[in-house]
XYZ file of C-alpha atoms in Angstrom:
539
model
C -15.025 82.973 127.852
C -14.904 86.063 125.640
C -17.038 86.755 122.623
C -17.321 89.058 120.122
C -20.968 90.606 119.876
C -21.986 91.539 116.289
C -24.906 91.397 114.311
C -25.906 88.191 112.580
C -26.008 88.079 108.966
C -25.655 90.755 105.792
C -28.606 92.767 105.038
C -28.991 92.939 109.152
C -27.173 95.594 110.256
C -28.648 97.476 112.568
C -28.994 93.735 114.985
C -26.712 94.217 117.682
C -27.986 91.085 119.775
C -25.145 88.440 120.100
C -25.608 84.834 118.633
C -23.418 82.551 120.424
C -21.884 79.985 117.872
C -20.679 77.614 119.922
C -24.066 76.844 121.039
C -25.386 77.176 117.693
C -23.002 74.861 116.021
C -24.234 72.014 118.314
C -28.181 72.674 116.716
C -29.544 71.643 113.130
C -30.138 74.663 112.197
C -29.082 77.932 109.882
C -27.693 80.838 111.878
C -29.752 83.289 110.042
C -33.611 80.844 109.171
C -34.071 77.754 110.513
C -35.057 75.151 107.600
C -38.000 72.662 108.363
C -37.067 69.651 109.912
C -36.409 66.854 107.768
C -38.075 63.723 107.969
C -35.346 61.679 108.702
C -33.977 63.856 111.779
C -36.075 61.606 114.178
C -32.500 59.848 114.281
C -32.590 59.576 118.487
C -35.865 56.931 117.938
C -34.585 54.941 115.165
C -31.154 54.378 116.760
C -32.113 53.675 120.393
C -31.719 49.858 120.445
C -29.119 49.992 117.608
C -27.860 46.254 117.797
C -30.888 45.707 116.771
C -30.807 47.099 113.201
C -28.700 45.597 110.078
C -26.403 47.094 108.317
C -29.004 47.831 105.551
C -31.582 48.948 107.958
C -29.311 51.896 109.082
C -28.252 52.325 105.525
C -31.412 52.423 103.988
C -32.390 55.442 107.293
C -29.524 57.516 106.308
C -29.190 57.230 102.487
C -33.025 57.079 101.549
C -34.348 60.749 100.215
C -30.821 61.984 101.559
C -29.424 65.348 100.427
C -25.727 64.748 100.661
C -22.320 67.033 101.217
C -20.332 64.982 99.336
C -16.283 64.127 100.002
C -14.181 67.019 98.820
C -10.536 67.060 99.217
C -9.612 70.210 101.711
C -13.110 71.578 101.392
C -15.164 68.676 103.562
C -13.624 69.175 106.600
C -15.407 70.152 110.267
C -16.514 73.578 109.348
C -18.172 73.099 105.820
C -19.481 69.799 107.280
C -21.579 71.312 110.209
C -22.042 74.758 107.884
C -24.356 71.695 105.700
C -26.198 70.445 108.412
C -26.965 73.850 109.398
C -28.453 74.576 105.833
C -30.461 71.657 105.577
C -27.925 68.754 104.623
C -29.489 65.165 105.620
C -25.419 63.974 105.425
C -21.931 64.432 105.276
C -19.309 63.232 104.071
C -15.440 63.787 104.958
C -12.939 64.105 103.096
C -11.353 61.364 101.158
C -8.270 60.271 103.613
C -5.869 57.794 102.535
C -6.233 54.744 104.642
C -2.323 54.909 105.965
C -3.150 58.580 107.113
C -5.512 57.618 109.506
C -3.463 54.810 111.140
C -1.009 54.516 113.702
C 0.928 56.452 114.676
C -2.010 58.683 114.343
C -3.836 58.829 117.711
C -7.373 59.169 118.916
C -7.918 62.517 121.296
C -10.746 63.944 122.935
C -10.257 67.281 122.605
C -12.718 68.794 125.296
C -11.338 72.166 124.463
C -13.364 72.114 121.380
C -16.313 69.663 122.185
C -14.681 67.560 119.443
C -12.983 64.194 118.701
C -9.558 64.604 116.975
C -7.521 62.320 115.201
C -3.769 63.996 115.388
C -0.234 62.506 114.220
C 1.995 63.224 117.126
C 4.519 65.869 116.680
C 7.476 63.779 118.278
C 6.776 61.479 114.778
C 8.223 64.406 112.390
C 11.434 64.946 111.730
C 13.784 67.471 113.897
C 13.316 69.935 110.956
C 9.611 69.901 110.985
C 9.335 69.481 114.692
C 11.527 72.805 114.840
C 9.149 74.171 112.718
C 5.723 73.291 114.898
C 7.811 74.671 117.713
C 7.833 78.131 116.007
C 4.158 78.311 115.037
C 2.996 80.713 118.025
C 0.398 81.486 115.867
C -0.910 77.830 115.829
C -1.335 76.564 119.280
C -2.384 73.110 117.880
C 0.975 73.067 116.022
C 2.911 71.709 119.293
C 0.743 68.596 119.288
C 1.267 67.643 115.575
C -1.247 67.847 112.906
C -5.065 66.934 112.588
C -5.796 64.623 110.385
C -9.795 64.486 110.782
C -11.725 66.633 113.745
C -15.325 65.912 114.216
C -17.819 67.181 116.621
C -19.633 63.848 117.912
C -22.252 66.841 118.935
C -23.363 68.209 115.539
C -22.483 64.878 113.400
C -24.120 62.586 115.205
C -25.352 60.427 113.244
C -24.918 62.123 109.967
C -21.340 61.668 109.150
C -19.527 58.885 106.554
C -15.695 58.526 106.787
C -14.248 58.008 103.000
C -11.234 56.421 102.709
C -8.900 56.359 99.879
C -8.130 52.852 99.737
C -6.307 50.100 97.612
C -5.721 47.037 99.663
C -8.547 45.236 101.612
C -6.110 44.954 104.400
C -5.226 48.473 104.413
C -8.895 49.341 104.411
C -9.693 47.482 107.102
C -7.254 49.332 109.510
C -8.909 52.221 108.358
C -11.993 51.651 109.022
C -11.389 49.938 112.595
C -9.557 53.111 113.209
C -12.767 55.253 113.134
C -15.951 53.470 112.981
C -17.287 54.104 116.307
C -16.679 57.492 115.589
C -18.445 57.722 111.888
C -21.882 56.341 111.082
C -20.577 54.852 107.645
C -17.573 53.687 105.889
C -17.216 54.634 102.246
C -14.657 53.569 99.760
C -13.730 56.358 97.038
C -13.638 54.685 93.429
C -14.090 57.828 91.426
C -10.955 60.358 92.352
C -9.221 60.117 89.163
C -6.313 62.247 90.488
C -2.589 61.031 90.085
C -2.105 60.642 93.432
C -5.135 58.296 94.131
C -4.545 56.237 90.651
C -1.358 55.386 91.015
C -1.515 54.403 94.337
C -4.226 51.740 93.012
C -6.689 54.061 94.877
C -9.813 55.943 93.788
C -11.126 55.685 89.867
C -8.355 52.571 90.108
C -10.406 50.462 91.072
C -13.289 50.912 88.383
C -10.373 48.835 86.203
C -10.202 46.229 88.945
C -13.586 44.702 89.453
C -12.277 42.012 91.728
C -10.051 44.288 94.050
C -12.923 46.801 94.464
C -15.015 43.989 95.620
C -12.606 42.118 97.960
C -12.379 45.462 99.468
C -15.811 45.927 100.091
C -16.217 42.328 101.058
C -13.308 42.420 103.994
C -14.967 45.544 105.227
C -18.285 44.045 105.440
C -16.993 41.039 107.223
C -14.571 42.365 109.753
C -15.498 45.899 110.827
C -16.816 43.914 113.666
C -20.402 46.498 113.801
C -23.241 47.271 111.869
C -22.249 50.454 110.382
C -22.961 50.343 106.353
C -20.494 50.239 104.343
C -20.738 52.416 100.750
C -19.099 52.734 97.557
C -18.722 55.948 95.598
C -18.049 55.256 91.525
C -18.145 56.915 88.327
C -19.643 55.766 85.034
C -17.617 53.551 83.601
C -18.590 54.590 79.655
C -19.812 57.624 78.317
C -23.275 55.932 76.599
C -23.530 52.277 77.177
C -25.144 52.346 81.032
C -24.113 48.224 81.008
C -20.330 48.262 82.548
C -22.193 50.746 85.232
C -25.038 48.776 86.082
C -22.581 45.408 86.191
C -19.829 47.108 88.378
C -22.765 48.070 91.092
C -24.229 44.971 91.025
C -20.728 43.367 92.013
C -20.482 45.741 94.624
C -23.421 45.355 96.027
C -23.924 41.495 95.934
C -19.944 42.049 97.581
C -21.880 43.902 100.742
C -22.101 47.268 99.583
C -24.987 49.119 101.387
C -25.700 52.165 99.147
C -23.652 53.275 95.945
C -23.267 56.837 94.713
C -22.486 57.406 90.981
C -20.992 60.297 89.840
C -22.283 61.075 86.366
C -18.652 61.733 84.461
C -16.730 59.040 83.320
C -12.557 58.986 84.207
C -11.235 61.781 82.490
C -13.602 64.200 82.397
C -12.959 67.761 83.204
C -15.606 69.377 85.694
C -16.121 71.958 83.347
C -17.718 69.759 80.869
C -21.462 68.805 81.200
C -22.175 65.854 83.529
C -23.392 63.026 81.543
C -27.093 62.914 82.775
C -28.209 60.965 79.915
C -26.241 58.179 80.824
C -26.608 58.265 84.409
C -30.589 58.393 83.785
C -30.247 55.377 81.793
C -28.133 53.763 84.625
C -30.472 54.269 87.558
C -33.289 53.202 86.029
C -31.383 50.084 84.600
C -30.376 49.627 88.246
C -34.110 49.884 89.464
C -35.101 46.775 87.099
C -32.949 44.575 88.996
C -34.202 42.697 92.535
C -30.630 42.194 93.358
C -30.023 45.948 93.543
C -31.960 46.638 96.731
C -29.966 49.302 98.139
C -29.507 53.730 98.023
C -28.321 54.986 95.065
C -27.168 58.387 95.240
C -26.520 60.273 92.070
C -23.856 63.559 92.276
C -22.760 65.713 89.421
C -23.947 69.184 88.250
C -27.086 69.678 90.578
C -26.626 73.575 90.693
C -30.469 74.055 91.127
C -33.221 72.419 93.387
C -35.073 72.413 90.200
C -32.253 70.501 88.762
C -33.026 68.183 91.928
C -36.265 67.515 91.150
C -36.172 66.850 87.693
C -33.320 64.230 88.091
C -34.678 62.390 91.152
C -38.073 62.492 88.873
C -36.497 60.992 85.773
C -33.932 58.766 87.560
C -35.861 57.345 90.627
C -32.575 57.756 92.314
C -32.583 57.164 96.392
C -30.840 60.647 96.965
C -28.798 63.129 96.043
C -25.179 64.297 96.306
C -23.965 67.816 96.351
C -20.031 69.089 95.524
C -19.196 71.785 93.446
C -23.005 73.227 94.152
C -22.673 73.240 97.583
C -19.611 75.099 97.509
C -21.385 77.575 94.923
C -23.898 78.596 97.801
C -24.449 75.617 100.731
C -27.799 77.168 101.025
C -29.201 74.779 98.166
C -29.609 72.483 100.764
C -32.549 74.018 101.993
C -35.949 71.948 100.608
C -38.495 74.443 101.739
C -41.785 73.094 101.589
C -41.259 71.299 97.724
C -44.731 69.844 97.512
C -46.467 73.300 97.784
C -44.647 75.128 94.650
C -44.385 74.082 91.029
C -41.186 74.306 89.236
C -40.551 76.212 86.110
C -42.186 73.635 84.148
C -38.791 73.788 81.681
C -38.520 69.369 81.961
C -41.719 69.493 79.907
C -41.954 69.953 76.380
C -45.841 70.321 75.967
C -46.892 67.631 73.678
C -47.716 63.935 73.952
C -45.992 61.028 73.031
C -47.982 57.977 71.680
C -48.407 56.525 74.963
C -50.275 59.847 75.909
C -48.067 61.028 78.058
C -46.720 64.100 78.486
C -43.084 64.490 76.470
C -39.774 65.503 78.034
C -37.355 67.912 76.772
C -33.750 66.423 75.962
C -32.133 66.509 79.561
C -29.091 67.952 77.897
C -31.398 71.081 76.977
C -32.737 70.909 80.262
C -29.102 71.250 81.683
C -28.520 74.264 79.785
C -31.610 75.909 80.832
C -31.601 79.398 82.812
C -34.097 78.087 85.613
C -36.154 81.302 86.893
C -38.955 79.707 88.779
C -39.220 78.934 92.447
C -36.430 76.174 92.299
C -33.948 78.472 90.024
C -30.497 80.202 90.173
C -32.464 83.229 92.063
C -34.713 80.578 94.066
C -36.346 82.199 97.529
C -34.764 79.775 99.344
C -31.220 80.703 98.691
C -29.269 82.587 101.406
C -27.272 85.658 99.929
C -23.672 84.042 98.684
C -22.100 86.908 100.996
C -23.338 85.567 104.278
C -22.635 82.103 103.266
C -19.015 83.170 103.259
C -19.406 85.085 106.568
C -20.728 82.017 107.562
C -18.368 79.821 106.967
C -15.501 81.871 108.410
C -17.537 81.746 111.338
C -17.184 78.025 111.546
C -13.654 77.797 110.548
C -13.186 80.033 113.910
C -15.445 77.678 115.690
C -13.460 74.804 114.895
C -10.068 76.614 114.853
C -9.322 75.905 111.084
C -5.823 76.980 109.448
C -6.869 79.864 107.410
C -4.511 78.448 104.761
C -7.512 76.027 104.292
C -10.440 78.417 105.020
C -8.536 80.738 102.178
C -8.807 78.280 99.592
C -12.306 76.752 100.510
C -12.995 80.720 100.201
C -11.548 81.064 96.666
C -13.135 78.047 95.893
C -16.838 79.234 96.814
C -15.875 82.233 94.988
C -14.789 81.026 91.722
C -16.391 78.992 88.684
C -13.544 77.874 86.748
C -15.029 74.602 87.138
C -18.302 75.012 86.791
C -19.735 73.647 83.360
C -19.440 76.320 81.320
C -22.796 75.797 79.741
C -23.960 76.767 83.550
C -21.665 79.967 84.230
C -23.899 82.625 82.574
C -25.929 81.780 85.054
C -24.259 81.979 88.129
C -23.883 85.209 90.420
C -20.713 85.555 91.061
C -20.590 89.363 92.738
C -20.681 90.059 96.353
C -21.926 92.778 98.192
C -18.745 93.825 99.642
C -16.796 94.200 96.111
C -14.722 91.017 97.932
C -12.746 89.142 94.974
C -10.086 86.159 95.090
C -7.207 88.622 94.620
C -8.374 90.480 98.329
C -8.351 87.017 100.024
C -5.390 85.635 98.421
C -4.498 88.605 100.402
C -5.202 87.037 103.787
C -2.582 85.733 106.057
C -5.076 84.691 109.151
C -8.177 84.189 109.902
C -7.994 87.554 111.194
C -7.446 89.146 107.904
C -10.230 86.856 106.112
C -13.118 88.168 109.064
C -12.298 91.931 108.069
C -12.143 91.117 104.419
C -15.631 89.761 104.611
C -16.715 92.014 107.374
C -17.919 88.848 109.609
C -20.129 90.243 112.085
C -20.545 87.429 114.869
C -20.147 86.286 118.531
C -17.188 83.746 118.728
C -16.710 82.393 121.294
C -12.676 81.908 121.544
C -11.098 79.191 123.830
C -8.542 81.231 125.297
C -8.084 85.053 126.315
C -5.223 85.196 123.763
C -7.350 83.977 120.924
C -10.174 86.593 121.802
C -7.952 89.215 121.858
C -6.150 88.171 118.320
C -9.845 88.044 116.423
C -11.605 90.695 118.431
C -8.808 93.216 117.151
C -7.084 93.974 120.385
C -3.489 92.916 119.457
C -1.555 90.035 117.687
C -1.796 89.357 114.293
C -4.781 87.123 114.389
C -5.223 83.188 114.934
C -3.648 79.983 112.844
C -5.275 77.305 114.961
C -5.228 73.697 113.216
C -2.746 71.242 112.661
C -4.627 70.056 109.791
C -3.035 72.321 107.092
C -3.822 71.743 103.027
C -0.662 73.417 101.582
C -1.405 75.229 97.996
C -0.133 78.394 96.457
C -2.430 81.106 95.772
C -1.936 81.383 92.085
C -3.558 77.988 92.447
C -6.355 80.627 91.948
C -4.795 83.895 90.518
C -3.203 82.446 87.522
C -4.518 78.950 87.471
C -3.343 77.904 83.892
C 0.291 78.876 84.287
C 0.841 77.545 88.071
C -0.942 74.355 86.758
C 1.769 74.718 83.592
C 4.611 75.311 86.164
C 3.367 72.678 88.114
C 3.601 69.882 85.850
C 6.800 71.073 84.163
C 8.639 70.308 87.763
C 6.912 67.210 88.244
C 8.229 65.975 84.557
C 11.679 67.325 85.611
C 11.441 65.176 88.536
C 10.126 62.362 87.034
C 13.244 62.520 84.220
C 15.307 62.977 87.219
C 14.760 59.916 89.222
C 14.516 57.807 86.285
C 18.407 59.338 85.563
C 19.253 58.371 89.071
C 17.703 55.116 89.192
C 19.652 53.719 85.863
C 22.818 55.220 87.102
C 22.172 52.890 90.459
C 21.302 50.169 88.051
C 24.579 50.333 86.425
C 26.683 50.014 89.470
C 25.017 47.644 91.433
C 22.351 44.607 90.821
C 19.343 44.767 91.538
C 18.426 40.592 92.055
C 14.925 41.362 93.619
C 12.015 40.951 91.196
C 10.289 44.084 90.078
C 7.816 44.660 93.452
C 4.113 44.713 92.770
C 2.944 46.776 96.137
C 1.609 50.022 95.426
C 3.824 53.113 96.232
C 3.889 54.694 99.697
C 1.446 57.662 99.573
């Protein structure tokens, strides 16, 4: 096997000992500091006589005090998932995939290549155009197999990895999930996407309209996945004040068989760049806490940019865990808990005084959420690995796992950017690198090839075949494009995000006018005598 020997990380130059990152990628730990163990990585005790446990039991191990990557569409795939665990992450999540993807005629391979477990639609289920098309990919050795739908390294995610499914139909769901579950340590249902795609398919923040739907879901799962895997629900607030239609959705849920529930603090329709509405979710949890019916996780997700911001919000929630997203893709190294109960936070959830009770009085947690944390837990904490060798990073694993660099490009931009960030909490984010890289240089990028000299990625990888090495190492070929699993966008997706989103729309309303053109000029010359169907459209 050939491997490149570099030095390890920015800042460490003149290190010419090799790291191998295959072997590295199957440990728990960061490839430049090794975080503390966490206390729930004792996972080979707990599960040793696991038909013993209930489905709460292992819920309660892997959602209690969790830190967790949470489902992002083309970001949570193998490499950011193990890049997590390597920082620190108690969990991961993949990302959301429609239930119908991950059915036949998708099929289950062991790909011992890679050390991983891949689920792959065939190629000979394409059409002759696209089949052509895979044929012609010698850059993409994957390509003549057909496309990866999920890869996962039983090695690294052992224990530690949920399977989300975008779901509408308890039937569907349940296909799903018997698709994967020996595979995945959960099964979680998304009921927050609020994307077109997911809504009108009945899917995602859908089913926060459809209280009865959502549960018969979670209720077929619970019944029929046949194991004692937990199964989880991930929701938004359902208004932007009154914490009530929150608190009464959960409670379905859960008295449904839900076995931890993570809230996302926006309600449907609001823009990522607005200010997560922590009042609300505050108000939730702890409304949730009063109840002895509610006796499972709850995870709370939206704006944690800071471990300060952590703290405070497990402190004035009670919450079960936490759930990282746009965060974790701002620097993954937030993960990383240090030794919490030795340092004191910047004291900024405080406001100095005393209420009549005596106790000490809080500052508005919308002021607090504005607030330029400098202390220990801050924007510029200790524990934060330079945003530059997360990136190198994370190339690293994209190799390691033989990632399109289509994808690795725009989980790239994405770390790279803060368009969505609140804008209350850009000021405050670092957004330079020590190479001078910028979006514009890896839009740039046409392989992974391109991306590892962009962001001068100093590593051993080790390659699985000769012509691989070669292609990354520099010694001919025009670098690598090794996964199936492809996430097509265009890169003024990033460059010029306003007008391609303008464009964008504009061709989907032309479309839309279009078909509706076509389908009364059908209308007109023949009947239609079938009743208007109910099913939900074929994603």
């Amino acid at each position: 096997m050939t491997t490149r020997s570099v030095s390890t990380a920015a800042g460490d130059d003149n290190d010419d000992s090799p790291i191998n990152l295959l072997k590295d990628s199957q440990t728990l730990h960061s490839l430049q500091n090794p975080p503390p163990l966490l206390p729930n990585n004792h996972d080979d005790d707990f599960f040793s006589n696991p038909s013993d446990l209930t489905p709460q039991e292992i819920a309660n191990h892997l959602f209690l005090n969790s830190e967790i990557l949470a489902p992002m569409v083309r970001a949570s795939t193998t490499p950011l998932r193990t890049l997590a665990l390597s920082h620190g992450a108690s969990l991961v999540y993949t990302e959301e995939l429609v239930d119908r993807s991950i059915t036949s005629p998708t099929e289950r391979i062991i790909n011992d290549e890679l050390g991983t477990i891949d689920y792959r639609v065939p190629k000979h289920t394409y059409s002759a155009k696209v089949q052509r098309r895979l044929e012609n990919d010698t850059d993409n050795p994957d390509a003549a197999n057909g496309a990866v739908i999920l890869r996962i390294d039983p090695t690294v995610e052992r224990h530690k990895l949920i399977y989300q499914m975008g779901t509408g139909e308890p039937n569907l769901a349940l296909d799903a999930a018997l698709t994967v579950v020996k595979d995945v340590d959960g099964l979680d249902v998304n009921m927050g996407c609020p994307k077109k795609f997911s809504v009108s398919g009945g899917m995602g923040s859908a089913l926060l309209g459809d209280m009865n739907r959502a549960c018969d879901i979670i209720k077929t799962l619970r019944r029929n996945i046949g194991c004692n895997k937990p199964v989880s629900a991930k929701i938004r607030l359902l208004d932007e004040e009154n914490p009530k239609p929150t608190v009464d959705f959960v409670r379905n849920l859960v008295k449904a068989g839900a076995n931890a529930i993570a809230i996302h603090g926006r309600i449907r329709g609001d823009e990522s760049h607005i200010m997560a509405r922590w009042e609300t979710l505050i108000n939730v949890v702890k409304e949730l806490k009063m109840y002895g019916d509610v006796n499972v996780p709850i995870i709370i997700n939206g704006d944690l940019y800071t471990r300060e911001d952590i703290r405070e919000m497990k402190r004035r929630t009670g919450c079960d865990g936490v759930m990282l997203a746009r965060p974790a893709l701002y620097n993954i190294s937030l993960f990383n808990r240090g030794k919490e109960e030795e340092k004191e936070g910047d004291g900024v959830g405080k406001a100095g005084g005393s209420n009549n009770d005596g106790e000490e009085e809080e500052v508005p947690i919308s002021q607090f959420q504005q607030t330029n944390h400098s202390g220990h837990y801050g924007y510029k904490s200790p524990l934060l690995h330079s945003r530059t060798s997360i990136v190198q990073e994370y190339i690293a694993h994209c190799v390691r796992y033989r990632t399109h660099s289509k994808n690795a490009k725009y989980v790239v931009c994405e770390m790279m950017n803060a368009r969505r960030a609140p804008s209350t909490r850009v000021p405050f984010l670092n957004m330079e690198y020590e190479g001078g890289q910028n979006i514009a240089s890896v839009c740039k990028c046409r392989n992974l090839n391109d991306l590892i000299k962009v962001w001068d990625c100093k590593w051993t990888i080790p390659m699985p075949s000769a012509k691989s090495s070669a292609a990354l190492s520099g010694d001919g070929g025009d670098g690598v494009e090794a996964q199936g699993d492809l996430h097509n966008y265009d890169d003024r997706y990033f460059l010029d995000h306003d007008k391609f989103r303008k464009e964008r729309s504009d061709a989907l309303n032309d479309q839309l006018s279009l078909s509706k053109k076509m389908s009364a000029s059908i209308g007109e010359e023949k009947k239609d005598d079938d009743a208007p169907s109910s099913k939900r459209p074929k994603i």
